[in-house]
Short mmCIF file of C-alpha atoms in Angstrom, two decimals:
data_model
loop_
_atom_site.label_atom_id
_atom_site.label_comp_id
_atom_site.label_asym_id
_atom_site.label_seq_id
_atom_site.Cartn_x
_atom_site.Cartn_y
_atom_site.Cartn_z
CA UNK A 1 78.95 13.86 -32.22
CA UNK A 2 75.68 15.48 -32.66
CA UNK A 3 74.50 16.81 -36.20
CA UNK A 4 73.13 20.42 -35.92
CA UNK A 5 69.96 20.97 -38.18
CA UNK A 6 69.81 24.19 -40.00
CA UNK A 7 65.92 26.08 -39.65
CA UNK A 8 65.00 28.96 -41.58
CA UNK A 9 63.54 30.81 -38.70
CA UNK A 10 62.76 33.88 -40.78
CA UNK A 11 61.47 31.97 -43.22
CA UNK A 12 59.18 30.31 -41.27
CA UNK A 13 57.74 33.43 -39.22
CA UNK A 14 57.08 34.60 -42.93
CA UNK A 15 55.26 31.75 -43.93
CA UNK A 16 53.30 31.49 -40.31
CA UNK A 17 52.23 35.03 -41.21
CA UNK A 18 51.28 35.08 -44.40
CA UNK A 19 48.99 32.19 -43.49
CA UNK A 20 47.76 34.26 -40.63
CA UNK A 21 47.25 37.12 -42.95
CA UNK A 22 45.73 34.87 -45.72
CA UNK A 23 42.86 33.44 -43.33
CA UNK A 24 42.15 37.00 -41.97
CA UNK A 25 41.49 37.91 -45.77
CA UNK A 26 39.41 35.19 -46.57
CA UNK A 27 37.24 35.63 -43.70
CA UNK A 28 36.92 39.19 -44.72
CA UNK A 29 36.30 38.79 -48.31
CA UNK A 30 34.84 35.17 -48.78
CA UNK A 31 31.45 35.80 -47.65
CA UNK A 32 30.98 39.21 -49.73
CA UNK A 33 32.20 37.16 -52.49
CA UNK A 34 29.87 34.16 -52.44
CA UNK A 35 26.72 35.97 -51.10
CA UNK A 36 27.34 38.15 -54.49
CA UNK A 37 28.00 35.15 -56.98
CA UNK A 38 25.15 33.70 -55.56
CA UNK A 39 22.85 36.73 -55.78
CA UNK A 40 24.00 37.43 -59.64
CA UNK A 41 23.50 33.88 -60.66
CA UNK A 42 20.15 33.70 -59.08
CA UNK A 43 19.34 37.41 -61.29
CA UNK A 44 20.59 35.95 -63.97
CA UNK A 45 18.57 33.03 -63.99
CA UNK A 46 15.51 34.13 -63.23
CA UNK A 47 15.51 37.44 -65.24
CA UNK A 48 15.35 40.84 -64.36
CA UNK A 49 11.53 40.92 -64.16
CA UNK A 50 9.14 41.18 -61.30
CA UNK A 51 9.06 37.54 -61.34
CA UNK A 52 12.95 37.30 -61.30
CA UNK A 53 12.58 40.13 -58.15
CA UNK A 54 10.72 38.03 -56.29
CA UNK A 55 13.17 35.33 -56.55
CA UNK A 56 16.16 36.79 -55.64
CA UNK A 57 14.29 38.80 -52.64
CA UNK A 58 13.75 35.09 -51.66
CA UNK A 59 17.74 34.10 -51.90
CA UNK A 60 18.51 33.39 -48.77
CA UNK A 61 16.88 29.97 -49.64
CA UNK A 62 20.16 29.43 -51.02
CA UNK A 63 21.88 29.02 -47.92
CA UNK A 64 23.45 32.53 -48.34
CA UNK A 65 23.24 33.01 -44.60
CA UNK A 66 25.89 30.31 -44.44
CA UNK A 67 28.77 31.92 -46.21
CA UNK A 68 29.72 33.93 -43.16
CA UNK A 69 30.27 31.04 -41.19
CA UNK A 70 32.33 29.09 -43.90
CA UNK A 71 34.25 32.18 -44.51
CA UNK A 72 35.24 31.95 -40.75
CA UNK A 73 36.20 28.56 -40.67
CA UNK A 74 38.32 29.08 -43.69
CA UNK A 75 39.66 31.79 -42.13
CA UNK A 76 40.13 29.95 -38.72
CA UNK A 77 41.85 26.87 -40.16
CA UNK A 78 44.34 28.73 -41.86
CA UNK A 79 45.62 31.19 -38.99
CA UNK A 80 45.64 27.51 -37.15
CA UNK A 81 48.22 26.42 -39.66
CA UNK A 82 50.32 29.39 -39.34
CA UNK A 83 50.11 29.18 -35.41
CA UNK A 84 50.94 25.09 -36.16
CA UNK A 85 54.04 26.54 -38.40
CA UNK A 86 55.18 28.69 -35.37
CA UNK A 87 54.98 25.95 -33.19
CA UNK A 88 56.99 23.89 -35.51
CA UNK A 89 59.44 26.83 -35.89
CA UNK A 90 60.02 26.93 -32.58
CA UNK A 91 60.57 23.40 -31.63
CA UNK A 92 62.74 23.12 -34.52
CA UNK A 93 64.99 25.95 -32.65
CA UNK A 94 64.57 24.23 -29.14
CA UNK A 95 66.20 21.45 -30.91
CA UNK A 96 69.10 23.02 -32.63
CA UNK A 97 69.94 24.76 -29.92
CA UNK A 98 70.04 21.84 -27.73
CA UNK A 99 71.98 19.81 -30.62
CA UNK A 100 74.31 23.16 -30.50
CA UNK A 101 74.87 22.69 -26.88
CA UNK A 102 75.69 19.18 -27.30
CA UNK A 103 78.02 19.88 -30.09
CA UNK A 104 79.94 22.85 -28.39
CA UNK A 105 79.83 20.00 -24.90
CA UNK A 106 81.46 17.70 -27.53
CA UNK A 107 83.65 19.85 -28.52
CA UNK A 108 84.94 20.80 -24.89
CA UNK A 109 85.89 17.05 -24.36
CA UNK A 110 82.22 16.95 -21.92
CA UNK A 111 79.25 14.65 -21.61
CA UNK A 112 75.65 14.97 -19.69
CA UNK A 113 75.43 12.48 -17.03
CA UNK A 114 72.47 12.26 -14.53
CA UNK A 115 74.70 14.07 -12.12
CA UNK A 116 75.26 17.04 -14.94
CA UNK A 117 78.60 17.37 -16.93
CA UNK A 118 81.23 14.94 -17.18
CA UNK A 119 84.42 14.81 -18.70
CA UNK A 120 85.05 12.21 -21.61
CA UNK A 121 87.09 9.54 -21.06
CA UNK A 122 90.26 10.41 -23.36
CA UNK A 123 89.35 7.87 -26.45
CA UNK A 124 86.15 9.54 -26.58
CA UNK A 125 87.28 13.04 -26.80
CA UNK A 126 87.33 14.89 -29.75
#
């Protein structure tokens, strides 16, 4: 007989969209956040003075212009894994229904053949 495996389907569409949601967020936020760590670290090292002006006008020698596009591939690589987890949900469901199937065919005394259904012989039956 065929064991039946037991999915948490809701579970899984939760966890497929929080990641979803999670890399939307970071893409939003991430940049914003780095370009303005950056820019207060650079202040604060170089002073608040003209001097210190000039060098964080000049920033964007830190690779600032950069953050958008690592936000984004944060962001990408986790809605990936939750479209990965849906994938995974749903294969795990294509395969509990078929073991289903096969258990209920089991249970009716029938077996697949090439040909389609077949009926046990008897000291196979269940």
């Amino acid at each position: 007989m065929t064991e039946r495996i037991e999915v948490d389907q809701l579970g899984v569409a939760r966890a497929s969209d929080d990641c979803r949601t999670a890399g939307t967020d970071a893409g939003t936020h991430l940049a914003r956040l780095l370009a303005g760590l950056t820019k207060g670290a650079i202040e604060a090292a170089a002073g608040r003075d003209d001097y210190g002006r000039q060098i964080t006008d000049g920033w964007a020698n830190s690779q600032a212009e950069t953050f958008p596009d690592f936000a984004k591939g944060i962001e990408e690589q986790l809605i990936g894994r939750g479209d990965q987890m849906s994938s995974c949900g749903e294969n795990a469901r294509a395969t509990d229904d078929a073991a289903a199937q096969q258990v209920r065919a089991t249970d009716l005394g029938l077996t697949q053949t090439s040909q389609g259904w077949a009926t046990l012989p008897p000291d196979q039956a269940v």
